[in-house]
XYZ file of C-alpha atoms in Angstrom:
213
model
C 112.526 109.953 119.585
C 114.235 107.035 118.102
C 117.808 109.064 118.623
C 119.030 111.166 121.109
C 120.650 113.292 118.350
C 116.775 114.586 117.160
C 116.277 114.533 121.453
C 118.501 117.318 122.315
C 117.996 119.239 119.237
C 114.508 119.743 119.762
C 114.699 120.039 123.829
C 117.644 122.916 122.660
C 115.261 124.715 119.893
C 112.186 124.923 123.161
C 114.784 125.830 125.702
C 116.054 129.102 123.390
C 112.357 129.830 122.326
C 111.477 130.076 126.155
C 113.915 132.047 126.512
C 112.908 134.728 124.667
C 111.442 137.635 126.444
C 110.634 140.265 123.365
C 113.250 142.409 125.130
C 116.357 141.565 126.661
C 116.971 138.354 124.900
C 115.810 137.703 121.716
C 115.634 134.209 119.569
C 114.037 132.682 116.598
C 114.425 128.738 115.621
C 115.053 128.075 112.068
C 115.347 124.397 110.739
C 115.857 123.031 107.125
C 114.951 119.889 105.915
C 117.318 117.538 104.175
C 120.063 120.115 103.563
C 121.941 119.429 100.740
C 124.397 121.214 98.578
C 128.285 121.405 97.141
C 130.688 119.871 100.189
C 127.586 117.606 102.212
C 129.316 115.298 103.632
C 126.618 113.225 105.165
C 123.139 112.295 103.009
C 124.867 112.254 99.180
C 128.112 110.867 99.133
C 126.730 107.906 101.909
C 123.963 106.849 99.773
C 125.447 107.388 96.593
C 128.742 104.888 97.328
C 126.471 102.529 98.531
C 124.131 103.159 94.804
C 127.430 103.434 92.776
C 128.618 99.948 94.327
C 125.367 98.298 93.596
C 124.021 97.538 96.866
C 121.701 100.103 97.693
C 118.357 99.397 97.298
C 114.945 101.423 97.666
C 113.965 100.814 100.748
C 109.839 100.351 101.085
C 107.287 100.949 97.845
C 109.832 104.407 97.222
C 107.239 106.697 97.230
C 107.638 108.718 100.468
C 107.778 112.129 100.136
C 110.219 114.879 101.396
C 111.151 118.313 101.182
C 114.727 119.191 100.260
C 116.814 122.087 101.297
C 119.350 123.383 99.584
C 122.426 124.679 101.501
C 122.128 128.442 100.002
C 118.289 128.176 100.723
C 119.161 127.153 104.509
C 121.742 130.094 104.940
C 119.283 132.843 103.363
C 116.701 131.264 105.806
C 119.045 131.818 108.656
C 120.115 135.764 107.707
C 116.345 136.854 107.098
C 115.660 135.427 110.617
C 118.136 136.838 112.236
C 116.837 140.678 110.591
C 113.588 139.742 112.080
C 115.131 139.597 115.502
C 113.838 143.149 117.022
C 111.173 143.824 119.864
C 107.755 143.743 118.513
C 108.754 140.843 115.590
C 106.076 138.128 114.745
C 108.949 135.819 114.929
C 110.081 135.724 118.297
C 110.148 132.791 119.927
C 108.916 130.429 117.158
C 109.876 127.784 115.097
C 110.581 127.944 111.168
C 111.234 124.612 108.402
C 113.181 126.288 105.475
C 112.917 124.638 102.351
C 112.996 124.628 98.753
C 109.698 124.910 98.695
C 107.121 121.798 98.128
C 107.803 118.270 98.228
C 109.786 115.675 95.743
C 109.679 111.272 96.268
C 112.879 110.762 97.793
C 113.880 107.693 96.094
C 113.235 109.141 92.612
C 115.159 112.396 93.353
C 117.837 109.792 94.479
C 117.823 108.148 91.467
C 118.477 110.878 89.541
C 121.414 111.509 91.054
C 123.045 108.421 91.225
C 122.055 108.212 87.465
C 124.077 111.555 86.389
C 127.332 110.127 88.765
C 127.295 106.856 88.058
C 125.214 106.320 84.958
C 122.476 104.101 84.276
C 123.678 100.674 86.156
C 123.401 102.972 89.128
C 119.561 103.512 89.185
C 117.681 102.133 91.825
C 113.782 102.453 90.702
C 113.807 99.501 88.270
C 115.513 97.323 90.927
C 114.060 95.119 93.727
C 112.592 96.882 96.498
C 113.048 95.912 100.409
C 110.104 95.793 102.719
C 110.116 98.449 104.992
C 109.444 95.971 107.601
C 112.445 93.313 106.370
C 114.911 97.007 106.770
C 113.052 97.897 110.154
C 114.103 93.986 111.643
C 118.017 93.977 109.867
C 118.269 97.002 111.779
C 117.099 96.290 115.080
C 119.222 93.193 114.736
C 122.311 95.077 113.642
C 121.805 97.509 116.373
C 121.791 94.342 119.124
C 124.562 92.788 117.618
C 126.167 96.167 117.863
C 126.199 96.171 121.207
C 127.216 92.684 121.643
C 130.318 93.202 119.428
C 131.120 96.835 120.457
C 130.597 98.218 116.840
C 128.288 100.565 115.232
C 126.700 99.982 112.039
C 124.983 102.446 109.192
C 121.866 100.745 109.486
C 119.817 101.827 112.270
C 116.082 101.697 112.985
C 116.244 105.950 112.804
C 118.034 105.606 109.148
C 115.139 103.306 108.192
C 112.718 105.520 109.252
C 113.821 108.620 107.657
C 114.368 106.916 104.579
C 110.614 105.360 104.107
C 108.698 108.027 105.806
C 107.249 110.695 104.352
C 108.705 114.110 105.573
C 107.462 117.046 103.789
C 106.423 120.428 105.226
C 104.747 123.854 104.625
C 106.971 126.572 104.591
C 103.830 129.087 104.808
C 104.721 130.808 107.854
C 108.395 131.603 106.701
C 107.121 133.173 104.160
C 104.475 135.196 105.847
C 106.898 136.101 108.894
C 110.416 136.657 107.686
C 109.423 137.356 103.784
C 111.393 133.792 103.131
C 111.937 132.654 99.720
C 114.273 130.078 98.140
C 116.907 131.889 96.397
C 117.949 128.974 94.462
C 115.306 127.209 92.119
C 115.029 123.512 92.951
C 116.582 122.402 89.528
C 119.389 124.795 88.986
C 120.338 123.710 93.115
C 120.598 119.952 92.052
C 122.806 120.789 88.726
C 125.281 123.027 90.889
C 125.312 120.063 93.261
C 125.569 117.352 91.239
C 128.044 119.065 89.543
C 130.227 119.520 92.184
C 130.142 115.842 93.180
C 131.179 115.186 89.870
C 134.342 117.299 89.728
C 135.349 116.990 93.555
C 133.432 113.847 95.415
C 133.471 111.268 92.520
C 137.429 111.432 91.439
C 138.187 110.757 95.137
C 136.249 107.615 95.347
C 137.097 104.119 94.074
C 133.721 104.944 91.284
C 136.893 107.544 89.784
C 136.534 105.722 86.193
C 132.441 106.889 85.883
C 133.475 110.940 86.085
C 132.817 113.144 83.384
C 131.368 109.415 81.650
């Protein structure tokens, strides 16, 4: 594990699955994957100040991929697994990736994003790309310097990883054992998102000028 965030998650999700005996204490682990939605306050507005300010950059040849999950997706997930909690249930005790179903290349679904807040000059696909292995070494080095100077900076060899991997999963046994289906199609849950951003996120920022542009 490159941080002890992804650690104690996972050593949480095996402790609970132990746990469960099919009787007195029942438990089922559901995970999404790159949750994102109206209100994140983590993946989108990070990477898309950084895109709307010009610096971002695609990090590595930009065609990883990765499975989204939108935040209505995520919460069904969570409700049909809790209805599968009862003595007998093929779910007890295992592990479940939500998603919206498939796979898209991060970078381009970026891209698109930062394209309907920001407009064209904030693509990133017909820009230069950085080396995966130039972004692996400026963050090792910001993460020493980091501890030199008591400061913690955005780059980090975990953010690097999770941004040129790919990460994409099969959401096969959701389906089989709690009936799991995304409730939001993949394109409508980008418009309601990016619409949101639009109205809410992007008047807040310094990037105010580019809404409704």
């Amino acid at each position: 594990f490159l941080e002890a965030y992804a650690e104690t998650k996972a050593m949480g999700e095996v402790a609970m699955r132990e746990a469960c005996d099919g009787d007195s204490f029942l438990s089922v682990a559901v995970a999404p994957h790159q949750v994102y939605g109206p209100r994140d306050s983590l993946m989108l507005p990070n990477l898309a100040e950084a895109a709307l300010s010009g610096k971002l950059r695609v990090f590595g040849p930009g065609t990883n991929k990765v499975s989204f999950c939108y935040v209505d997706n995520y919460c069904h997930g969570l409700i049909i697994a809790e209805e599968a909690l009862y003595p007998g249930s093929p779910a007890l005790g295992q592990f479940y990736i939500v998603t919206d179903g498939g796979y898209e290349l991060f970078w381009e679904a970026m891209d698109r994003a930062f394209v309907a807040l920001g407009g064209a000059r904030a693509a990133l696909m017909g820009k230069c790309h950085y080396p995966t292995w130039l972004m692996m070494g400026a963050a090792h080095a910001a993460t020493c310097v980091g501890k030199l100077v008591g400061r913690k900076f955005k780059l980090k060899p975990f953010s690097v990883r999770m941004l040129t991997i790919h990460r994409w999963f099969d959401i096969s046994r959701a389906r089989q054992d709690l009936n799991y289906e995304p409730v939001v199609a993949r394109d409508e849950a980008w418009r309601i998102t990016l619409e949101w951003f639009r109205d809410n996120w992007l008047p807040n920022t310094r990037f105010a000028d580019r809404a409704r542009q």
